[in-house]
XYZ file of N, CA, C and O in Angstrom:
816
model
N 3.810 -45.029 -30.207
C 2.657 -44.387 -28.999
C 2.754 -43.213 -28.505
O 2.489 -42.717 -27.899
N 4.374 -42.914 -28.648
C 4.452 -41.288 -27.038
C 3.751 -40.568 -27.942
O 4.087 -39.805 -29.251
N 3.179 -39.064 -27.216
C 2.396 -37.488 -27.505
C 3.804 -37.205 -27.031
O 4.178 -36.601 -26.100
N 4.156 -36.351 -28.249
C 4.715 -35.792 -28.198
C 4.797 -34.034 -28.290
O 3.434 -33.440 -27.458
N 5.309 -33.399 -26.522
C 5.559 -31.396 -26.844
C 6.868 -31.226 -26.824
O 7.266 -30.900 -26.064
N 6.474 -30.466 -27.969
C 8.217 -30.039 -28.065
C 8.197 -28.458 -27.703
O 9.398 -27.965 -27.637
N 6.657 -27.879 -27.504
C 7.236 -26.439 -26.285
C 7.503 -26.540 -24.944
O 7.711 -25.183 -24.718
N 6.989 -27.482 -24.714
C 7.225 -27.172 -22.679
C 8.756 -26.783 -22.115
O 8.749 -24.921 -21.755
N 9.609 -27.208 -23.019
C 11.773 -26.176 -22.942
C 11.337 -25.552 -23.398
O 11.880 -23.844 -22.780
N 10.068 -24.944 -24.487
C 11.093 -23.900 -24.793
C 10.285 -22.620 -23.950
O 10.664 -21.502 -23.675
N 8.697 -22.806 -23.682
C 8.102 -22.264 -22.410
C 8.614 -22.445 -20.941
O 8.658 -20.353 -20.806
N 9.841 -22.690 -20.594
C 10.006 -22.853 -19.698
C 11.355 -21.554 -19.714
O 11.415 -20.844 -19.304
N 12.156 -21.785 -21.165
C 13.359 -21.367 -21.264
C 12.485 -19.936 -21.665
O 13.289 -18.442 -20.602
N 11.915 -19.530 -21.865
C 11.541 -17.934 -22.399
C 10.464 -17.374 -21.149
O 10.455 -15.918 -20.367
N 9.771 -17.813 -20.083
C 9.276 -17.516 -18.487
C 10.421 -17.436 -17.625
O 10.175 -16.125 -17.499
N 12.415 -18.427 -17.930
C 12.725 -17.212 -16.820
C 13.549 -16.308 -17.460
O 14.670 -15.785 -17.018
N 13.768 -16.139 -18.724
C 14.769 -15.010 -19.498
C 13.150 -13.867 -19.349
O 14.219 -12.492 -19.786
N 11.939 -13.922 -20.138
C 11.984 -12.605 -20.383
C 10.596 -12.701 -18.890
O 10.065 -11.171 -19.240
N 9.676 -13.254 -18.237
C 10.051 -12.086 -17.030
C 9.790 -11.244 -16.235
O 11.172 -11.461 -15.575
N 9.109 -9.942 -16.473
C 10.388 -8.675 -15.995
C 10.047 -9.203 -14.139
O 9.519 -10.174 -13.757
N 10.935 -8.685 -13.302
C 11.214 -8.695 -11.789
C 10.043 -7.761 -12.021
O 9.992 -6.680 -12.238
N 9.501 -8.356 -10.553
C 8.262 -7.557 -10.198
C 9.111 -6.958 -8.896
O 10.279 -7.382 -7.627
N 8.107 -6.210 -8.349
C 8.072 -5.432 -6.854
C 7.526 -6.470 -6.283
O 7.146 -7.530 -5.755
N 8.279 -4.875 -4.482
C 7.043 -6.932 -3.364
C 6.477 -6.794 -3.580
O 5.869 -5.561 -3.828
N 5.949 -7.292 -3.183
C 4.540 -7.972 -2.772
C 3.689 -6.881 -1.736
O 4.203 -6.923 -0.547
N 2.338 -6.541 -2.247
C 0.847 -6.091 -0.938
C 0.464 -6.631 -0.837
O 0.574 -8.354 -0.774
N -0.587 -6.166 0.617
C -0.827 -6.644 1.251
C -2.598 -6.590 1.530
O -2.303 -5.256 1.314
N -3.992 -6.716 1.003
C -5.084 -6.595 0.877
C -5.334 -8.038 2.288
O -5.237 -8.708 2.103
N -6.448 -6.750 2.916
C -7.385 -7.456 3.997
C -7.889 -8.446 3.496
O -9.173 -8.374 2.303
N -8.632 -9.286 4.512
C -8.761 -11.040 3.720
C -9.572 -11.153 4.227
O -9.785 -10.254 4.918
N -11.027 -12.244 4.160
C -12.646 -12.052 5.024
C -12.255 -11.942 5.647
O -12.636 -11.084 6.747
N -11.206 -12.707 7.117
C -11.412 -12.577 7.785
C -10.630 -12.004 8.810
O -9.740 -11.266 9.696
N -9.713 -10.528 8.390
C -9.246 -9.060 8.677
C -8.429 -9.744 8.451
O -5.937 -8.364 8.631
N -7.598 -10.640 7.898
C -5.010 -10.780 7.875
C -5.082 -10.554 6.226
O -6.128 -10.846 5.473
N -4.041 -10.526 7.059
C -3.303 -9.914 5.753
C -3.464 -11.108 4.294
O -2.729 -11.926 5.121
N -3.544 -10.216 2.786
C -3.448 -11.702 1.967
C -3.104 -11.003 0.939
O -3.118 -10.019 0.778
N -1.653 -11.930 0.319
C -1.096 -10.880 -0.896
C -1.375 -11.544 -1.560
O -1.800 -11.982 -2.041
N -1.197 -10.391 -2.660
C -1.840 -9.977 -3.375
C -0.472 -9.767 -4.943
O 0.514 -9.369 -4.214
N -0.779 -10.606 -5.934
C 0.525 -10.260 -6.944
C 0.832 -8.534 -7.606
O -0.108 -7.812 -6.679
N 2.595 -8.503 -6.645
C 3.034 -7.533 -7.349
C 3.686 -7.541 -8.062
O 4.546 -7.768 -8.680
N 3.384 -6.704 -9.922
C 3.890 -6.973 -11.431
C 4.889 -5.182 -11.368
O 3.999 -3.833 -11.629
N 5.827 -5.425 -12.129
C 6.386 -3.901 -12.903
C 5.825 -2.947 -13.386
O 4.243 -3.871 -14.261
N 6.376 -1.685 -13.805
C 5.138 -1.386 -14.762
C 4.965 -2.075 -16.267
O 6.011 -2.256 -16.448
N 3.860 -2.255 -16.516
C 3.605 -2.600 -17.773
C 3.448 -4.475 -17.665
O 3.455 -4.519 -19.401
N 4.342 -4.928 -17.302
C 4.074 -6.468 -16.721
C 2.671 -6.758 -16.523
O 1.940 -5.964 -16.890
N 1.932 -7.594 -17.457
C 1.150 -8.259 -17.222
C 0.185 -8.575 -15.909
O 1.031 -9.319 -15.527
N -0.061 -8.352 -15.510
C -1.090 -8.602 -13.355
C -2.226 -9.475 -14.408
O -2.544 -9.686 -14.795
N -1.482 -10.898 -13.092
C -2.317 -12.188 -13.131
C -3.456 -11.929 -12.282
O -3.548 -11.019 -11.521
N -4.138 -12.550 -13.431
C -6.181 -12.662 -11.892
C -6.056 -12.824 -11.476
O -5.705 -14.054 -10.264
N -7.118 -13.514 -10.317
C -6.238 -14.035 -9.235
C -7.140 -15.898 -9.772
O -6.810 -17.001 -9.049
N -7.980 -15.997 -10.887
C -8.446 -17.164 -11.721
C -6.638 -17.410 -12.070
O -6.435 -18.475 -11.466
N -6.094 -16.528 -12.525
C -4.616 -17.330 -12.746
C -3.908 -17.655 -11.946
O -3.035 -18.619 -11.273
N -3.598 -16.698 -10.573
C -3.050 -17.368 -9.517
C -3.339 -18.104 -8.707
O -2.328 -19.306 -7.908
N -4.548 -18.397 -8.397
C -5.227 -19.815 -8.192
C -5.037 -21.084 -9.051
O -4.138 -22.200 -8.114
N -4.507 -21.341 -10.398
C -4.722 -22.366 -11.374
C -3.199 -22.489 -10.206
O -2.982 -23.645 -10.389
N -2.527 -21.474 -11.153
C -0.838 -21.824 -10.887
C -0.727 -22.376 -9.387
O 0.422 -23.593 -9.130
N -1.697 -21.753 -8.377
C -0.963 -22.602 -6.921
C -1.428 -24.320 -6.705
O -0.983 -24.910 -6.013
N -3.220 -24.768 -7.749
C -2.824 -25.800 -7.701
C -2.484 -27.425 -8.432
O -2.163 -27.869 -8.301
N -1.874 -26.086 -9.417
C -1.922 -26.544 -10.636
C -0.161 -27.640 -9.842
O -0.268 -28.632 -10.667
N 0.146 -26.872 -9.529
C 2.136 -27.505 -8.697
C 1.605 -28.682 -8.330
O 1.895 -29.623 -8.318
N 0.513 -28.897 -7.432
C 0.820 -29.955 -6.055
C -0.066 -30.566 -7.848
O -0.013 -32.078 -6.778
N -1.088 -30.752 -7.832
C -1.232 -31.532 -9.322
C -0.573 -32.023 -9.863
O -0.633 -33.639 -9.836
N 0.615 -31.318 -10.041
C 1.437 -31.767 -11.703
C 1.511 -33.373 -10.382
O 2.813 -33.765 -11.066
N 2.564 -32.451 -9.341
C 3.774 -33.111 -8.681
C 2.710 -34.553 -8.326
O 4.093 -35.948 -7.659
N 2.143 -34.503 -7.848
C 0.254 -36.464 -7.933
C 1.421 -37.147 -9.194
O 0.853 -38.155 -8.897
N 0.803 -36.499 -10.555
C 0.935 -37.061 -11.312
C 1.968 -37.374 -11.716
O 3.043 -38.532 -12.161
N 3.268 -36.217 -11.443
C 4.848 -37.316 -11.005
C 4.860 -38.132 -9.950
O 6.000 -39.298 -10.426
N 4.440 -38.919 -8.991
C 4.409 -39.606 -7.519
C 3.550 -40.761 -7.915
O 4.630 -42.008 -8.271
N 2.656 -40.850 -9.287
C 1.679 -41.463 -10.302
C 3.024 -42.984 -10.629
O 3.433 -43.704 -11.040
N 3.213 -41.369 -11.281
C 4.262 -42.037 -12.602
C 5.421 -42.677 -11.714
O 6.269 -43.806 -12.227
N 6.473 -42.071 -11.206
C 7.211 -43.220 -10.046
C 6.548 -43.898 -9.281
O 7.620 -44.964 -9.538
N 5.397 -44.771 -8.763
C 5.071 -45.626 -8.357
C 4.818 -45.927 -9.309
O 5.592 -48.093 -9.605
N 4.464 -46.426 -10.444
C 4.478 -47.164 -11.779
C 5.431 -47.522 -12.321
O 6.411 -48.711 -12.708
N 7.161 -46.731 -11.745
C 8.106 -47.401 -13.255
C 8.698 -47.986 -11.770
O 10.260 -48.689 -12.303
N 8.308 -47.850 -10.772
C 9.572 -48.899 -9.805
C 9.103 -50.626 -9.335
O 9.352 -51.337 -9.062
N 7.780 -50.603 -10.390
C 7.814 -51.660 -10.560
C 8.043 -52.480 -11.976
O 8.594 -52.673 -12.457
N 7.840 -53.789 -11.961
C 8.659 -54.952 -12.863
C 7.304 -55.722 -13.606
O 6.372 -55.510 -13.136
N 7.918 -56.134 -15.206
C 7.398 -57.143 -15.800
C 5.854 -56.134 -16.118
O 5.244 -57.153 -17.266
N 5.940 -54.843 -15.935
C 4.711 -54.091 -17.132
C 5.219 -54.200 -18.738
O 6.539 -53.887 -18.875
N 3.830 -53.576 -19.086
C 4.319 -53.103 -21.131
C 5.463 -52.007 -20.840
O 5.239 -50.424 -20.283
N 6.217 -51.776 -22.272
C 7.639 -51.327 -22.425
C 7.144 -49.584 -22.511
O 7.641 -49.144 -21.762
N 5.290 -49.818 -23.505
C 4.158 -48.531 -23.935
C 4.500 -47.725 -22.456
O 4.405 -46.366 -22.011
N 4.071 -48.588 -20.960
C 3.154 -48.226 -20.334
C 4.808 -47.283 -19.621
O 4.209 -45.961 -18.894
N 5.721 -48.327 -18.911
C 7.308 -47.831 -18.587
C 7.427 -45.965 -19.753
O 7.360 -45.266 -18.832
N 7.047 -46.088 -20.653
C 7.665 -44.781 -21.850
C 6.171 -44.489 -21.854
O 6.864 -42.639 -21.163
N 5.065 -44.515 -20.838
C 4.415 -42.840 -20.561
C 4.818 -42.494 -19.703
O 5.025 -41.224 -19.456
N 4.645 -43.221 -18.614
C 5.075 -42.609 -17.262
C 6.558 -41.282 -17.241
O 6.414 -41.047 -16.822
N 7.732 -42.260 -17.678
C 8.313 -41.287 -18.095
C 8.221 -39.852 -19.142
O 8.739 -39.029 -18.188
N 7.408 -40.287 -19.831
C 7.108 -38.869 -20.047
C 5.947 -37.738 -19.996
O 6.473 -37.189 -19.636
N 5.459 -39.042 -18.714
C 5.020 -37.510 -17.982
C 5.676 -36.818 -17.236
O 5.233 -35.392 -16.492
N 6.464 -37.439 -16.542
C 7.168 -37.124 -15.606
C 8.004 -35.809 -15.934
O 8.097 -34.593 -15.486
N 8.681 -36.100 -17.305
C 9.341 -35.474 -18.357
C 8.735 -34.318 -18.191
O 9.074 -33.071 -18.373
N 7.518 -33.977 -18.852
C 6.739 -32.977 -19.325
C 6.560 -31.968 -18.140
O 6.741 -31.143 -17.711
N 6.196 -33.009 -17.222
C 4.831 -32.090 -16.135
C 6.224 -31.610 -14.958
O 6.232 -29.968 -14.155
N 7.166 -32.302 -15.003
C 8.206 -31.170 -13.948
C 8.700 -29.969 -14.471
O 8.478 -28.903 -13.485
N 9.702 -30.029 -15.502
C 9.554 -28.873 -16.366
C 8.731 -27.770 -15.852
O 8.597 -26.289 -15.874
N 6.981 -27.998 -16.521
C 6.014 -26.929 -15.969
C 5.587 -27.037 -14.007
O 5.765 -25.273 -14.420
N 5.974 -27.668 -13.711
C 6.245 -26.997 -11.924
C 7.087 -26.002 -12.234
O 7.078 -25.111 -11.355
N 7.697 -26.266 -12.757
C 8.984 -24.708 -12.333
C 8.698 -24.027 -12.932
O 9.357 -22.705 -12.637
N 8.415 -23.630 -13.722
C 7.797 -23.070 -14.458
C 7.006 -21.819 -13.777
O 6.525 -21.151 -13.304
N 5.972 -22.648 -13.796
C 5.333 -22.437 -12.038
C 5.211 -21.430 -11.045
O 5.096 -20.834 -10.396
N 6.419 -22.131 -10.072
C 6.683 -22.149 -9.142
C 7.575 -20.830 -9.525
O 8.140 -19.710 -8.923
N 8.045 -20.611 -10.921
C 8.476 -19.512 -11.119
C 7.375 -18.347 -10.807
O 8.172 -17.337 -10.777
N 7.390 -18.264 -11.823
C 5.959 -17.310 -11.913
C 5.272 -16.604 -10.316
O 5.059 -16.257 -10.667
N 5.323 -17.254 -9.554
C 3.907 -17.323 -8.115
C 5.668 -16.280 -7.292
O 5.136 -15.543 -6.368
N 6.972 -16.846 -7.739
C 7.943 -16.138 -6.855
C 7.807 -14.264 -7.448
O 8.903 -13.558 -7.234
N 7.503 -14.667 -8.796
C 7.512 -13.888 -9.709
C 6.846 -12.408 -9.455
O 6.134 -11.490 -9.121
N 5.600 -13.393 -9.234
C 4.490 -11.303 -8.450
C 4.379 -12.268 -6.804
O 3.546 -11.624 -6.194
N 5.048 -12.695 -6.778
C 5.301 -12.414 -4.891
C 4.312 -13.611 -4.583
O 3.494 -12.758 -3.175
N 3.881 -14.103 -4.655
C 2.734 -15.137 -4.080
C 3.050 -16.260 -3.902
O 4.356 -17.014 -4.701
N 2.769 -16.964 -2.527
C 3.244 -17.976 -2.331
C 2.659 -20.137 -3.076
O 1.489 -19.482 -3.323
N 3.310 -20.702 -3.133
C 2.304 -22.457 -2.382
C 2.128 -22.252 -2.295
O 1.378 -22.298 -1.297
N 1.606 -23.386 -2.828
C -0.102 -23.602 -1.830
C -0.273 -24.068 -0.666
O -0.834 -24.460 0.314
N 0.887 -24.801 -0.470
C 1.433 -25.733 0.613
C 2.748 -24.696 1.564
O 2.080 -24.733 3.299
N 2.594 -22.892 1.467
C 2.594 -22.762 1.745
C 2.199 -20.768 2.933
O 2.046 -20.788 3.166
N 1.146 -20.930 1.664
C -0.362 -20.801 2.386
C -0.869 -21.064 3.829
O -1.099 -21.705 4.505
N -0.813 -20.024 4.308
C -2.305 -19.928 5.835
C -3.079 -21.182 5.540
O -4.154 -20.488 5.362
N -2.726 -21.468 6.917
C -3.270 -22.524 6.620
C -3.249 -23.921 5.587
O -4.259 -24.985 6.213
N -2.220 -23.729 5.252
C -2.759 -24.482 4.086
C -1.797 -25.978 4.509
O -1.144 -25.920 5.896
N -1.750 -27.402 3.482
C -1.329 -28.313 4.027
C -0.276 -28.675 3.652
O -0.425 -28.658 2.185
N 1.141 -28.990 3.440
C 1.935 -29.512 3.051
C 1.849 -31.066 2.299
O 0.451 -31.604 3.610
N 2.075 -30.992 1.093
C 1.918 -32.755 1.376
C 0.964 -32.665 -0.085
O 0.038 -31.435 -0.164
N 0.434 -33.621 -0.200
C -0.723 -33.601 -0.988
C -2.074 -34.281 -0.559
O -3.186 -33.913 -0.548
N -1.597 -34.573 1.287
C -2.996 -34.778 1.860
C -4.036 -34.056 2.004
O -5.517 -34.154 2.307
N -3.609 -32.779 1.646
C -4.408 -31.663 1.913
C -5.435 -31.193 1.012
O -5.483 -29.847 0.424
N -5.554 -31.987 0.085
C -5.345 -31.633 -1.230
C -6.425 -32.444 -1.943
O -6.472 -32.018 -3.146
N -6.938 -32.896 -1.298
C -8.177 -33.745 -1.779
C -9.666 -33.398 -2.475
O -9.992 -34.256 -3.289
N -9.920 -32.402 -2.206
C -11.018 -32.637 -3.259
C -10.956 -31.497 -4.506
O -11.114 -30.963 -5.213
N -9.137 -31.533 -5.340
C -9.196 -31.334 -6.392
C -8.698 -32.044 -7.480
O -9.149 -32.909 -6.701
N -9.891 -31.196 -7.848
C -9.798 -32.343 -9.343
C -9.294 -33.206 -9.893
O -8.361 -33.347 -9.934
N -9.535 -34.480 -9.690
C -9.087 -35.873 -10.143
C -7.276 -35.801 -9.726
O -6.830 -37.058 -9.665
N -7.141 -35.037 -7.924
C -7.029 -35.980 -6.889
C -6.634 -37.134 -6.124
O -8.111 -37.682 -6.117
N -5.563 -38.299 -6.388
C -6.446 -39.098 -5.698
C -5.178 -38.594 -4.046
O -5.360 -37.884 -3.720
N -6.351 -39.621 -3.095
C -6.400 -40.151 -2.685
C -5.444 -40.555 -1.408
O -4.378 -41.444 -2.199
N -4.610 -40.348 -0.175
C -3.409 -41.380 0.252
C -3.815 -43.090 0.159
O -3.448 -43.722 -0.292
N -5.076 -43.001 0.254
C -5.195 -44.691 0.163
C -5.325 -44.942 -1.159
O -5.086 -46.463 -2.009
N -5.708 -44.189 -2.691
C -5.990 -44.283 -3.897
C -4.462 -44.949 -4.075
O -4.266 -45.901 -4.702
N -3.580 -43.835 -3.730
C -2.039 -44.058 -4.239
C -1.103 -44.839 -3.319
O -0.674 -46.070 -3.671
N -2.171 -45.937 -2.200
C -1.795 -47.154 -1.708
C -2.219 -47.993 -2.289
O -1.377 -49.236 -2.244
N -3.313 -48.428 -3.194
C -3.802 -48.641 -4.385
C -2.652 -49.289 -5.094
O -2.775 -50.907 -5.817
N -2.308 -47.564 -5.631
C -1.743 -48.535 -6.754
C -0.271 -48.900 -6.209
O 0.602 -49.592 -6.655
N 0.168 -48.503 -4.737
C 1.359 -48.558 -4.681
C 1.912 -50.418 -5.504
O 2.406 -51.573 -5.623
N 0.611 -50.936 -4.440
C 0.391 -52.408 -4.254
C -0.299 -52.522 -4.914
O 0.082 -54.218 -4.865
N -0.725 -52.361 -5.999
C -0.738 -53.233 -7.242
C 0.127 -53.980 -8.010
O 1.190 -53.450 -8.111
N -0.246 -55.286 -8.390
C 1.199 -56.050 -9.265
C 0.315 -55.716 -10.864
O -1.032 -56.961 -10.963
N 1.241 -56.705 -12.122
C 1.002 -57.081 -13.443
C -0.478 -56.359 -13.877
O -0.013 -55.525 -14.057
N -0.840 -57.213 -14.714
C -2.541 -56.705 -14.777
C -3.653 -55.616 -14.383
O -4.099 -54.429 -14.649
N -3.379 -56.037 -13.143
C -3.840 -54.880 -11.953
C -3.533 -53.545 -12.061
O -3.361 -52.528 -12.240
N -1.843 -53.478 -11.841
C -1.339 -51.754 -11.719
C -1.364 -51.706 -13.463
O -1.857 -50.149 -12.999
N -1.718 -52.260 -14.522
C -1.675 -51.685 -15.432
C -3.359 -50.433 -15.800
O -2.455 -49.607 -15.925
N -4.048 -51.722 -15.843
C -4.937 -50.631 -15.212
C -5.651 -50.122 -14.267
O -6.302 -49.088 -14.259
N -5.262 -49.922 -13.319
C -5.766 -49.289 -12.108
C -4.397 -48.082 -12.641
O -5.120 -46.344 -12.100
N -3.635 -48.124 -12.913
C -2.332 -46.785 -13.534
C -3.651 -46.072 -14.390
O -3.259 -44.851 -14.418
N -3.348 -46.577 -15.058
C -5.091 -46.022 -16.092
C -5.919 -45.264 -16.014
O -6.046 -44.179 -16.688
N -6.251 -45.753 -15.281
C -7.581 -45.115 -15.047
C -7.806 -44.154 -13.938
O -7.903 -42.804 -14.284
N -6.872 -44.593 -13.082
C -6.562 -43.267 -11.508
C -5.793 -42.085 -13.089
O -5.679 -41.159 -12.722
N -5.190 -42.369 -13.778
C -4.038 -40.973 -15.128
C -5.320 -41.073 -15.606
O -4.761 -39.665 -16.161
N -6.324 -41.133 -15.972
C -7.244 -40.550 -16.920
C -8.252 -39.389 -16.147
O -7.614 -38.872 -16.884
N -8.928 -39.426 -14.952
C -9.694 -38.911 -14.354
C -8.418 -38.402 -14.006
O -8.762 -37.132 -13.662
N -7.375 -38.611 -13.286
C -6.341 -36.515 -13.144
C -5.623 -36.113 -14.222
O -5.972 -34.847 -13.912
N -5.525 -36.973 -15.629
C -5.926 -35.287 -16.322
C -6.940 -35.114 -16.902
O -7.070 -33.871 -16.734
N -8.084 -35.260 -16.327
C -9.370 -34.771 -17.042
C -9.885 -33.930 -16.024
O -9.758 -32.281 -15.974
N -9.593 -34.179 -14.124
C -9.351 -32.650 -13.577
C -8.088 -31.648 -13.738
O -8.979 -30.124 -13.871
N -6.866 -32.532 -14.774
C -6.134 -31.057 -14.821
C -6.861 -30.475 -15.977
O -6.833 -29.336 -15.999
N -7.426 -31.654 -16.728
C -8.087 -30.044 -18.420
C -9.521 -29.341 -17.341
O -9.434 -28.535 -17.781
N -10.338 -29.505 -16.744
C -11.614 -29.429 -16.094
C -10.775 -27.907 -15.284
O -10.751 -26.791 -15.427
N -8.951 -28.159 -14.400
C -8.726 -27.290 -14.093
C -8.608 -25.550 -14.579
O -8.946 -24.753 -15.072
N -8.067 -26.402 -16.348
C -6.989 -25.813 -16.758
C -8.454 -25.128 -17.483
O -7.934 -23.756 -18.291
N -9.886 -26.055 -18.433
C -10.754 -24.249 -18.840
C -11.319 -23.844 -17.965
O -12.032 -23.008 -18.323
N -11.344 -23.923 -16.592
C -12.010 -23.160 -15.674
C -11.209 -21.086 -16.000
O -11.711 -20.755 -15.824
N -9.300 -21.802 -15.557
C -8.954 -20.170 -16.097
C -9.380 -19.769 -17.686
O -8.609 -18.784 -17.575
N -9.695 -20.352 -17.782
C -9.763 -20.263 -19.336
C -10.728 -19.070 -20.246
O -11.008 -17.604 -20.027
N -11.813 -19.483 -19.061
C -13.160 -18.450 -18.972
C -12.283 -17.625 -17.577
O -13.535 -16.244 -17.998
N -12.104 -17.124 -16.693
C -11.759 -16.281 -16.029
C -10.298 -15.770 -15.841
O -10.190 -15.028 -14.729
N -9.366 -16.072 -16.534
C -7.838 -16.058 -15.973
C -7.668 -14.500 -16.600
O -8.067 -14.961 -18.479
N -7.051 -14.069 -17.496
C -6.367 -12.844 -18.007
C -5.134 -13.298 -18.655
O -4.520 -12.296 -20.198
N -3.634 -13.675 -17.964
C -2.496 -13.488 -17.987
C -2.344 -14.544 -19.138
O -2.220 -15.997 -19.563
N -1.009 -13.753 -20.296
C -1.108 -14.961 -21.867
C -0.871 -15.491 -21.628
O -0.087 -16.892 -21.482
N 0.882 -16.257 -20.181
C 1.470 -16.738 -20.282
C 1.243 -17.888 -18.808
O 1.899 -19.774 -19.524
N 0.017 -18.010 -18.378
C -0.414 -18.707 -18.069
C -1.808 -19.918 -19.029
O -1.878 -20.594 -19.170
N -1.759 -18.023 -19.680
C -3.198 -19.225 -21.097
C -2.257 -19.775 -21.648
O -2.843 -20.533 -21.853
N -1.359 -19.798 -22.012
C -0.322 -20.623 -22.508
C 0.476 -21.628 -22.747
O 0.063 -23.118 -22.806
N 0.515 -21.944 -21.600
C 1.290 -23.199 -20.495
C -0.895 -24.232 -21.340
O -0.865 -25.071 -20.535
N -1.812 -23.115 -20.218
C -3.342 -24.343 -20.329
C -3.580 -24.453 -21.389
O -3.996 -25.712 -21.641
N -2.857 -23.753 -22.607
C -3.403 -24.874 -23.809
C -2.168 -26.291 -23.818
O -3.526 -27.218 -24.629
N -1.310 -25.871 -23.656
C -0.058 -26.918 -23.991
C -0.710 -27.990 -22.697
O -1.135 -29.055 -23.356
N -1.427 -27.965 -22.278
C -2.080 -29.270 -20.694
C -3.542 -29.328 -21.827
O -2.954 -30.225 -21.802
N -3.921 -28.843 -21.591
C -5.251 -29.696 -22.367
C -4.648 -30.066 -24.344
O -5.048 -31.763 -23.751
N -3.704 -29.782 -24.801
C -3.931 -30.346 -25.804
C -2.835 -31.876 -25.264
O -3.304 -32.878 -25.641
N -2.048 -31.233 -24.754
C -1.084 -32.916 -23.775
C -1.462 -33.931 -23.492
O -1.801 -35.038 -23.573
N -2.546 -33.522 -22.392
C -3.027 -34.454 -22.024
C -4.789 -35.172 -22.328
O -4.286 -36.062 -21.959
N -4.849 -34.079 -23.344
C -6.297 -35.208 -24.202
C -5.822 -36.223 -25.269
O -6.329 -37.258 -24.716
N -4.918 -35.509 -25.276
C -3.747 -36.816 -26.392
C -3.555 -38.050 -25.359
O -3.557 -38.828 -25.863
N -2.927 -37.824 -24.173
C -2.445 -39.300 -23.649
C -3.972 -39.670 -23.018
O -4.115 -40.844 -22.877
N -4.757 -38.561 -22.728
C -5.658 -39.356 -22.049
C -6.576 -40.350 -23.543
O -6.796 -41.743 -22.989
N -6.828 -40.008 -25.221
C -7.226 -40.275 -26.062
C -6.532 -41.893 -25.835
O -7.011 -42.781 -26.266
N -5.021 -41.616 -25.805
C -3.734 -42.975 -26.159
C -4.116 -43.645 -24.838
O -4.139 -45.136 -25.196
N -4.575 -43.787 -23.771
C -4.870 -44.749 -22.477
C -5.844 -44.746 -22.491
O -6.211 -46.204 -22.376
N -6.933 -44.353 -23.045
C -8.305 -44.786 -23.394
C -8.457 -46.033 -24.374
O -8.906 -47.272 -23.834
N -7.572 -45.853 -25.562
C -7.695 -47.020 -26.278
C -7.429 -47.857 -25.746
O -7.108 -49.455 -25.763
N -5.709 -47.591 -24.717
C -5.180 -48.894 -24.286
C -6.338 -49.906 -23.144
O -5.652 -51.583 -23.105
N -7.167 -49.519 -22.721
C -7.696 -50.016 -21.655
C -8.827 -50.541 -22.911
O -9.074 -51.721 -22.342
N -9.436 -50.267 -23.579
C -10.401 -50.733 -24.040
C -10.069 -52.075 -25.831
O -10.394 -52.627 -26.395
N -8.251 -52.135 -25.155
C -7.541 -53.208 -26.253
C -8.402 -54.501 -25.641
O -8.583 -55.083 -24.910
């Protein structure tokens, strides 16, 4: 019942070995007149659109929270084996994707969301992001046990995955970077398959 993604490791390895070395980042004036970094890439390398950069900056904490949710579930005892396997799978898939996206931001000379001016460290500052859980909702998952924990995890992770897919579809419409598009296609395919699986479990 596991949903496999065979190309995640390949994509990570390819990105880390093939991404061109970038020049130092430049700055442009933001709306308030403050300096805002903009991507700077080597000549001939694809330049990320603003939508590509924003997607990567937002998807890193989004993936981090999915891993946190999985770790909360894995710390519980007495739950179905298939649920533990799904949680392990989510963490195993999304961890390498986080490192891949961080490598892109480094290469583009762009900050992570938590390092941006006025940004928040941790997940509490991202409450408006599609599918992100509040700290209260995470606490609810931490406190749940047995069948309640199973149902709560599934419902929360379905909503979380749906938010990631919505974000991915947005960048398809407005992004331009081929590597980001390849990851977006992976995210949509894998997370939709997991949504279908979790929905089926809830309907049993």
